[in-house]
Amino acid sequence: MSDPNDLAAFLDLGWQRLTRGVADRRAAARHPVFATVSPDGAPEARTVVLRVASRAQGTVEIHTDGGSDKVTSLRSNPRAQLMVWDEKAKLQIRLSTYVTIHQGAEVADRWKNVPEGSRIAYGASPTPGTPIPTAQAYTKVASLEWFTVLSCRIDAIELMQLIEPHRRAVFLRADGWIGAWRVP
Ligand SMILES: Cc1cc2nc3c(=O)[nH]c(=O)nc-3n(C[C@H](O)[C@H](O)[C@H](O)COP(=O)(O)O)c2cc1C
């Protein structure tokens, strides 16, 4: 490894690993944990697929079913964290984000690009999380009506790397991503 004190190179590594997650189904960043806060204040974490990672805009994008609990939670508290553990790079990536919810005509173009076989993930009757008497007592709807894009504006990136000695840094949108070291 080059200079371990090079903050800019550390941030480059974080973005490389993130963007790989969008392009490569086997990359660790393909499946971040996405954590929100429920309307009654409880933490909720679940696995999602990373659909877009834009370093230029400092955003990532998740696609979901508009009837899912996470959407209700984001309406009451739009702050969410994404977390990736990338074992190959020995790197934990935490993104603190502010999420905007996009549906309907706004996302019709993106819906056209969702492969037929994947559309089934968006829409269920009754809605996701509803108690049902047997495992298969639901139908899939697969419609634009439920397709929901979560656009996550990254406000902070925290990187923690388990090389020896460990290193950890925080990069903030508010100060132009200059970054600062933290005790790991
Ligand atoms: C590998 C994997 C990938 C997943 N990808 C997504 C996804 O991209 N979007 C999504 O909404 N749920 C995805 N899920 C399902 C979520 O983990 C979760 O069960 C579901 O969204 C309901 O969450 P909620 O009730 O907290 O809203 C995925 C689950 C797994 C195991």
PDB file of C-alpha atoms and ligand atoms in Angstrom:
ATOM      1  CA  MET A   1       0.000   0.000   0.000  1.00  0.00           C
ATOM      2  CA  SER A   2       1.171   3.577  -0.632  1.00  0.00           C
ATOM      3  CA  ASP A   3       1.049   6.335   1.996  1.00  0.00           C
ATOM      4  CA  PRO A   4      -1.351   5.206   4.771  1.00  0.00           C
ATOM      5  CA  ASN A   5      -1.906   8.878   5.670  1.00  0.00           C
ATOM      6  CA  ASP A   6      -3.266   9.784   2.246  1.00  0.00           C
ATOM      7  CA  LEU A   7      -6.885  10.702   2.971  1.00  0.00           C
ATOM      8  CA  ALA A   8      -7.732  11.336  -0.692  1.00  0.00           C
ATOM      9  CA  ALA A   9      -6.475   7.877  -1.681  1.00  0.00           C
ATOM     10  CA  PHE A  10      -8.503   6.321   1.142  1.00  0.00           C
ATOM     11  CA  LEU A  11     -11.656   8.020  -0.160  1.00  0.00           C
ATOM     12  CA  ASP A  12     -10.784   6.857  -3.704  1.00  0.00           C
ATOM     13  CA  LEU A  13     -10.659   3.296  -2.391  1.00  0.00           C
ATOM     14  CA  GLY A  14     -14.081   3.691  -0.761  1.00  0.00           C
ATOM     15  CA  TRP A  15     -15.658   4.922  -3.990  1.00  0.00           C
ATOM     16  CA  GLN A  16     -13.938   2.230  -6.076  1.00  0.00           C
ATOM     17  CA  ARG A  17     -15.396  -0.478  -3.863  1.00  0.00           C
ATOM     18  CA  LEU A  18     -18.842   1.154  -3.870  1.00  0.00           C
ATOM     19  CA  THR A  19     -19.065   1.649  -7.626  1.00  0.00           C
ATOM     20  CA  ARG A  20     -17.902  -1.916  -8.177  1.00  0.00           C
ATOM     21  CA  GLY A  21     -21.009  -3.011  -6.289  1.00  0.00           C
ATOM     22  CA  VAL A  22     -23.235  -1.543  -8.997  1.00  0.00           C
ATOM     23  CA  ALA A  23     -21.383  -3.191 -11.886  1.00  0.00           C
ATOM     24  CA  ASP A  24     -20.448  -6.557 -10.360  1.00  0.00           C
ATOM     25  CA  ARG A  25     -23.068  -8.853  -8.830  1.00  0.00           C
ATOM     26  CA  ARG A  26     -20.392 -10.600  -6.771  1.00  0.00           C
ATOM     27  CA  ALA A  27     -18.895  -7.456  -5.244  1.00  0.00           C
ATOM     28  CA  ALA A  28     -19.489  -6.888  -1.549  1.00  0.00           C
ATOM     29  CA  ALA A  29     -21.044  -3.474  -2.153  1.00  0.00           C
ATOM     30  CA  ARG A  30     -23.741  -5.103  -4.317  1.00  0.00           C
ATOM     31  CA  HIS A  31     -25.691  -5.811  -1.127  1.00  0.00           C
ATOM     32  CA  PRO A  32     -25.426  -3.058   1.471  1.00  0.00           C
ATOM     33  CA  VAL A  33     -27.334  -3.115   4.718  1.00  0.00           C
ATOM     34  CA  PHE A  34     -29.833  -0.231   4.641  1.00  0.00           C
ATOM     35  CA  ALA A  35     -30.872   1.059   8.064  1.00  0.00           C
ATOM     36  CA  THR A  36     -33.778   3.369   8.797  1.00  0.00           C
ATOM     37  CA  VAL A  37     -35.690   4.494  11.883  1.00  0.00           C
ATOM     38  CA  SER A  38     -39.326   3.437  12.289  1.00  0.00           C
ATOM     39  CA  PRO A  39     -42.010   6.025  13.116  1.00  0.00           C
ATOM     40  CA  ASP A  40     -41.827   4.880  16.765  1.00  0.00           C
ATOM     41  CA  GLY A  41     -38.052   5.289  16.857  1.00  0.00           C
ATOM     42  CA  ALA A  42     -36.892   1.678  16.472  1.00  0.00           C
ATOM     43  CA  PRO A  43     -33.876   0.821  14.289  1.00  0.00           C
ATOM     44  CA  GLU A  44     -34.638  -1.278  11.174  1.00  0.00           C
ATOM     45  CA  ALA A  45     -31.885  -2.810   9.035  1.00  0.00           C
ATOM     46  CA  ARG A  46     -32.239  -4.918   5.903  1.00  0.00           C
ATOM     47  CA  THR A  47     -30.238  -6.020   2.864  1.00  0.00           C
ATOM     48  CA  VAL A  48     -30.796  -4.183  -0.421  1.00  0.00           C
ATOM     49  CA  VAL A  49     -29.246  -4.048  -3.891  1.00  0.00           C
ATOM     50  CA  LEU A  50     -27.093  -1.031  -4.727  1.00  0.00           C
ATOM     51  CA  ARG A  51     -28.454   0.255  -8.059  1.00  0.00           C
ATOM     52  CA  VAL A  52     -26.502   3.494  -8.583  1.00  0.00           C
ATOM     53  CA  ALA A  53     -23.429   5.032  -6.939  1.00  0.00           C
ATOM     54  CA  SER A  54     -22.483   8.494  -8.222  1.00  0.00           C
ATOM     55  CA  ARG A  55     -19.325  10.032  -6.860  1.00  0.00           C
ATOM     56  CA  ALA A  56     -19.944  13.226  -8.881  1.00  0.00           C
ATOM     57  CA  GLN A  57     -23.278  13.796  -7.140  1.00  0.00           C
ATOM     58  CA  GLY A  58     -22.444  12.086  -3.874  1.00  0.00           C
ATOM     59  CA  THR A  59     -25.535   9.894  -4.117  1.00  0.00           C
ATOM     60  CA  VAL A  60     -26.528   6.244  -4.115  1.00  0.00           C
ATOM     61  CA  GLU A  61     -29.816   4.746  -5.246  1.00  0.00           C
ATOM     62  CA  ILE A  62     -31.958   1.869  -3.990  1.00  0.00           C
ATOM     63  CA  HIS A  63     -35.111   0.471  -5.612  1.00  0.00           C
ATOM     64  CA  THR A  64     -37.967  -0.797  -3.501  1.00  0.00           C
ATOM     65  CA  ASP A  65     -41.678  -1.597  -3.197  1.00  0.00           C
ATOM     66  CA  GLY A  66     -43.643   1.540  -2.294  1.00  0.00           C
ATOM     67  CA  GLY A  67     -45.795  -0.545   0.055  1.00  0.00           C
ATOM     68  CA  SER A  68     -42.847  -1.670   2.195  1.00  0.00           C
ATOM     69  CA  ASP A  69     -42.308  -0.502   5.751  1.00  0.00           C
ATOM     70  CA  LYS A  70     -39.048   1.241   4.930  1.00  0.00           C
ATOM     71  CA  VAL A  71     -40.964   3.747   2.780  1.00  0.00           C
ATOM     72  CA  THR A  72     -43.325   4.546   5.662  1.00  0.00           C
ATOM     73  CA  SER A  73     -40.289   4.962   7.920  1.00  0.00           C
ATOM     74  CA  LEU A  74     -38.504   7.246   5.450  1.00  0.00           C
ATOM     75  CA  ARG A  75     -41.601   9.432   5.182  1.00  0.00           C
ATOM     76  CA  SER A  76     -41.428  10.075   8.928  1.00  0.00           C
ATOM     77  CA  ASN A  77     -37.612  10.220   9.119  1.00  0.00           C
ATOM     78  CA  PRO A  78     -35.708  10.614   5.838  1.00  0.00           C
ATOM     79  CA  ARG A  79     -32.301   9.848   7.357  1.00  0.00           C
ATOM     80  CA  ALA A  80     -30.833   6.412   6.617  1.00  0.00           C
ATOM     81  CA  GLN A  81     -27.494   4.668   6.815  1.00  0.00           C
ATOM     82  CA  LEU A  82     -26.008   2.197   4.344  1.00  0.00           C
ATOM     83  CA  MET A  83     -23.282  -0.171   5.485  1.00  0.00           C
ATOM     84  CA  VAL A  84     -20.985  -2.448   3.494  1.00  0.00           C
ATOM     85  CA  TRP A  85     -18.380  -4.878   4.777  1.00  0.00           C
ATOM     86  CA  ASP A  86     -15.964  -5.522   1.922  1.00  0.00           C
ATOM     87  CA  GLU A  87     -13.832  -8.409   3.064  1.00  0.00           C
ATOM     88  CA  LYS A  88     -11.443  -8.342   0.094  1.00  0.00           C
ATOM     89  CA  ALA A  89     -10.495  -4.736   0.806  1.00  0.00           C
ATOM     90  CA  LYS A  90     -10.849  -5.290   4.575  1.00  0.00           C
ATOM     91  CA  LEU A  91     -13.001  -2.191   4.437  1.00  0.00           C
ATOM     92  CA  GLN A  92     -16.202  -1.188   6.226  1.00  0.00           C
ATOM     93  CA  ILE A  93     -18.074   1.620   4.463  1.00  0.00           C
ATOM     94  CA  ARG A  94     -20.805   3.574   6.264  1.00  0.00           C
ATOM     95  CA  LEU A  95     -22.840   6.148   4.364  1.00  0.00           C
ATOM     96  CA  SER A  96     -24.999   8.573   6.330  1.00  0.00           C
ATOM     97  CA  THR A  97     -27.685   9.751   3.946  1.00  0.00           C
ATOM     98  CA  TYR A  98     -30.796  11.878   3.482  1.00  0.00           C
ATOM     99  CA  VAL A  99     -33.333  10.036   1.344  1.00  0.00           C
ATOM    100  CA  THR A 100     -35.863  11.383  -1.137  1.00  0.00           C
ATOM    101  CA  ILE A 101     -38.640   9.110  -2.393  1.00  0.00           C
ATOM    102  CA  HIS A 102     -39.469   9.081  -6.113  1.00  0.00           C
ATOM    103  CA  GLN A 103     -42.509   7.354  -7.618  1.00  0.00           C
ATOM    104  CA  GLY A 104     -44.894   7.399 -10.592  1.00  0.00           C
ATOM    105  CA  ALA A 105     -44.167   9.512 -13.671  1.00  0.00           C
ATOM    106  CA  GLU A 106     -40.851  10.613 -12.151  1.00  0.00           C
ATOM    107  CA  VAL A 107     -39.475   7.060 -12.333  1.00  0.00           C
ATOM    108  CA  ALA A 108     -41.278   5.785 -15.460  1.00  0.00           C
ATOM    109  CA  ASP A 109     -38.031   5.910 -17.488  1.00  0.00           C
ATOM    110  CA  ARG A 110     -36.187   3.836 -14.900  1.00  0.00           C
ATOM    111  CA  TRP A 111     -39.076   1.336 -14.778  1.00  0.00           C
ATOM    112  CA  LYS A 112     -38.643   0.725 -18.524  1.00  0.00           C
ATOM    113  CA  ASN A 113     -35.088  -0.421 -17.790  1.00  0.00           C
ATOM    114  CA  VAL A 114     -36.091  -2.884 -15.052  1.00  0.00           C
ATOM    115  CA  PRO A 115     -35.917  -6.366 -16.664  1.00  0.00           C
ATOM    116  CA  GLU A 116     -39.278  -8.194 -16.841  1.00  0.00           C
ATOM    117  CA  GLY A 117     -38.023 -10.886 -14.482  1.00  0.00           C
ATOM    118  CA  SER A 118     -37.021  -8.335 -11.830  1.00  0.00           C
ATOM    119  CA  ARG A 119     -40.268  -6.355 -11.855  1.00  0.00           C
ATOM    120  CA  ILE A 120     -41.843  -8.909  -9.561  1.00  0.00           C
ATOM    121  CA  ALA A 121     -39.928  -7.306  -6.684  1.00  0.00           C
ATOM    122  CA  TYR A 122     -42.111  -4.207  -6.914  1.00  0.00           C
ATOM    123  CA  GLY A 123     -45.696  -4.625  -5.743  1.00  0.00           C
ATOM    124  CA  ALA A 124     -47.464  -7.267  -3.664  1.00  0.00           C
ATOM    125  CA  SER A 125     -51.049  -7.849  -2.542  1.00  0.00           C
ATOM    126  CA  PRO A 126     -51.478  -7.463   0.361  1.00  0.00           C
ATOM    127  CA  THR A 127     -48.535  -5.087   0.905  1.00  0.00           C
ATOM    128  CA  PRO A 128     -45.163  -6.394   2.215  1.00  0.00           C
ATOM    129  CA  GLY A 129     -45.124  -7.197   5.921  1.00  0.00           C
ATOM    130  CA  THR A 130     -48.892  -7.845   6.178  1.00  0.00           C
ATOM    131  CA  PRO A 131     -49.620 -10.920   8.368  1.00  0.00           C
ATOM    132  CA  ILE A 132     -50.880 -13.869   6.236  1.00  0.00           C
ATOM    133  CA  PRO A 133     -52.257 -17.282   7.269  1.00  0.00           C
ATOM    134  CA  THR A 134     -49.896 -19.364   5.084  1.00  0.00           C
ATOM    135  CA  ALA A 135     -46.492 -18.724   3.477  1.00  0.00           C
ATOM    136  CA  GLN A 136     -47.861 -18.228  -0.041  1.00  0.00           C
ATOM    137  CA  ALA A 137     -51.053 -16.311   0.688  1.00  0.00           C
ATOM    138  CA  TYR A 138     -50.075 -13.326  -1.432  1.00  0.00           C
ATOM    139  CA  THR A 139     -49.753 -12.326  -5.073  1.00  0.00           C
ATOM    140  CA  LYS A 140     -47.138 -10.270  -6.864  1.00  0.00           C
ATOM    141  CA  VAL A 141     -48.295  -7.187  -8.689  1.00  0.00           C
ATOM    142  CA  ALA A 142     -45.178  -5.977 -10.574  1.00  0.00           C
ATOM    143  CA  SER A 143     -46.335  -2.501 -11.467  1.00  0.00           C
ATOM    144  CA  LEU A 144     -44.948   0.968 -11.921  1.00  0.00           C
ATOM    145  CA  GLU A 145     -47.526   2.058  -9.348  1.00  0.00           C
ATOM    146  CA  TRP A 146     -45.405   0.449  -6.591  1.00  0.00           C
ATOM    147  CA  PHE A 147     -41.948   0.905  -8.074  1.00  0.00           C
ATOM    148  CA  THR A 148     -40.088   3.305  -5.815  1.00  0.00           C
ATOM    149  CA  VAL A 149     -36.650   4.853  -6.180  1.00  0.00           C
ATOM    150  CA  LEU A 150     -34.874   5.905  -3.004  1.00  0.00           C
ATOM    151  CA  SER A 151     -32.337   8.571  -3.849  1.00  0.00           C
ATOM    152  CA  CYS A 152     -29.861   8.805  -0.988  1.00  0.00           C
ATOM    153  CA  ARG A 153     -27.841  12.019  -0.722  1.00  0.00           C
ATOM    154  CA  ILE A 154     -24.638  11.099   1.103  1.00  0.00           C
ATOM    155  CA  ASP A 155     -23.799  13.571   3.865  1.00  0.00           C
ATOM    156  CA  ALA A 156     -20.991  11.573   5.493  1.00  0.00           C
ATOM    157  CA  ILE A 157     -18.791   8.641   4.497  1.00  0.00           C
ATOM    158  CA  GLU A 158     -16.998   6.728   7.201  1.00  0.00           C
ATOM    159  CA  LEU A 159     -14.311   4.265   6.204  1.00  0.00           C
ATOM    160  CA  MET A 160     -12.777   1.758   8.599  1.00  0.00           C
ATOM    161  CA  GLN A 161     -10.032  -0.527   7.334  1.00  0.00           C
ATOM    162  CA  LEU A 162      -8.762  -3.583   9.178  1.00  0.00           C
ATOM    163  CA  ILE A 163      -5.177  -3.408   7.961  1.00  0.00           C
ATOM    164  CA  GLU A 164      -2.413  -3.196  10.583  1.00  0.00           C
ATOM    165  CA  PRO A 165      -2.548  -0.731  12.174  1.00  0.00           C
ATOM    166  CA  HIS A 166      -6.287  -0.202  11.677  1.00  0.00           C
ATOM    167  CA  ARG A 167      -7.353   3.100  10.198  1.00  0.00           C
ATOM    168  CA  ARG A 168     -10.591   5.024  10.148  1.00  0.00           C
ATOM    169  CA  ALA A 169     -11.638   8.338   8.599  1.00  0.00           C
ATOM    170  CA  VAL A 170     -14.742  10.450   8.145  1.00  0.00           C
ATOM    171  CA  PHE A 171     -15.470  12.500   5.018  1.00  0.00           C
ATOM    172  CA  LEU A 172     -18.233  15.120   5.078  1.00  0.00           C
ATOM    173  CA  ARG A 173     -20.163  16.644   2.185  1.00  0.00           C
ATOM    174  CA  ALA A 174     -20.309  19.880   4.242  1.00  0.00           C
ATOM    175  CA  ASP A 175     -16.515  20.364   4.084  1.00  0.00           C
ATOM    176  CA  GLY A 176     -16.034  19.202   0.495  1.00  0.00           C
ATOM    177  CA  TRP A 177     -15.094  15.592   1.396  1.00  0.00           C
ATOM    178  CA  ILE A 178     -11.655  16.669   2.639  1.00  0.00           C
ATOM    179  CA  GLY A 179     -11.762  14.012   5.363  1.00  0.00           C
ATOM    180  CA  ALA A 180     -10.282  13.591   8.823  1.00  0.00           C
ATOM    181  CA  TRP A 181      -8.762  10.624  10.670  1.00  0.00           C
ATOM    182  CA  ARG A 182     -10.490   9.059  13.652  1.00  0.00           C
ATOM    183  CA  VAL A 183      -9.316   6.604  16.264  1.00  0.00           C
ATOM    184  CA  PRO A 184     -10.434   3.236  14.871  1.00  0.00           C
TER     185      PRO A 184
HETATM  186  C1  LIG B   1     -29.861 -10.308  -1.150  1.00  0.00           C
HETATM  187  C2  LIG B   1     -31.075  -9.452  -0.882  1.00  0.00           C
HETATM  188  C3  LIG B   1     -31.306  -8.334  -1.674  1.00  0.00           C
HETATM  189  C4  LIG B   1     -32.416  -7.533  -1.445  1.00  0.00           C
HETATM  190  N1  LIG B   1     -32.604  -6.418  -2.212  1.00  0.00           N
HETATM  191  C5  LIG B   1     -33.641  -5.591  -1.944  1.00  0.00           C
HETATM  192  C6  LIG B   1     -33.792  -4.358  -2.658  1.00  0.00           C
HETATM  193  O1  LIG B   1     -32.995  -3.990  -3.541  1.00  0.00           O
HETATM  194  N2  LIG B   1     -34.839  -3.561  -2.339  1.00  0.00           N
HETATM  195  C7  LIG B   1     -35.741  -3.914  -1.352  1.00  0.00           C
HETATM  196  O2  LIG B   1     -36.647  -3.142  -1.117  1.00  0.00           O
HETATM  197  N3  LIG B   1     -35.621  -5.064  -0.659  1.00  0.00           N
HETATM  198  C8  LIG B   1     -34.587  -5.908  -0.924  1.00  0.00           C
HETATM  199  N4  LIG B   1     -34.443  -7.064  -0.215  1.00  0.00           N
HETATM  200  C9  LIG B   1     -35.467  -7.413   0.813  1.00  0.00           C
HETATM  201  C10 LIG B   1     -35.209  -6.593   2.070  1.00  0.00           C
HETATM  202  O3  LIG B   1     -34.073  -7.097   2.745  1.00  0.00           O
HETATM  203  C11 LIG B   1     -36.419  -6.582   3.007  1.00  0.00           C
HETATM  204  O4  LIG B   1     -36.727  -7.898   3.424  1.00  0.00           O
HETATM  205  C12 LIG B   1     -37.656  -5.980   2.340  1.00  0.00           C
HETATM  206  O5  LIG B   1     -37.307  -4.865   1.533  1.00  0.00           O
HETATM  207  C13 LIG B   1     -38.680  -5.539   3.380  1.00  0.00           C
HETATM  208  O6  LIG B   1     -38.086  -4.594   4.215  1.00  0.00           O
HETATM  209  P1  LIG B   1     -38.928  -3.570   5.115  1.00  0.00           P
HETATM  210  O7  LIG B   1     -40.165  -4.296   5.582  1.00  0.00           O
HETATM  211  O8  LIG B   1     -38.008  -3.219   6.237  1.00  0.00           O
HETATM  212  O9  LIG B   1     -39.279  -2.390   4.264  1.00  0.00           O
HETATM  213  C14 LIG B   1     -33.333  -7.881  -0.409  1.00  0.00           C
HETATM  214  C15 LIG B   1     -33.076  -8.996   0.376  1.00  0.00           C
HETATM  215  C16 LIG B   1     -31.980  -9.777   0.149  1.00  0.00           C
HETATM  216  C17 LIG B   1     -31.747 -10.973   1.021  1.00  0.00           C
END
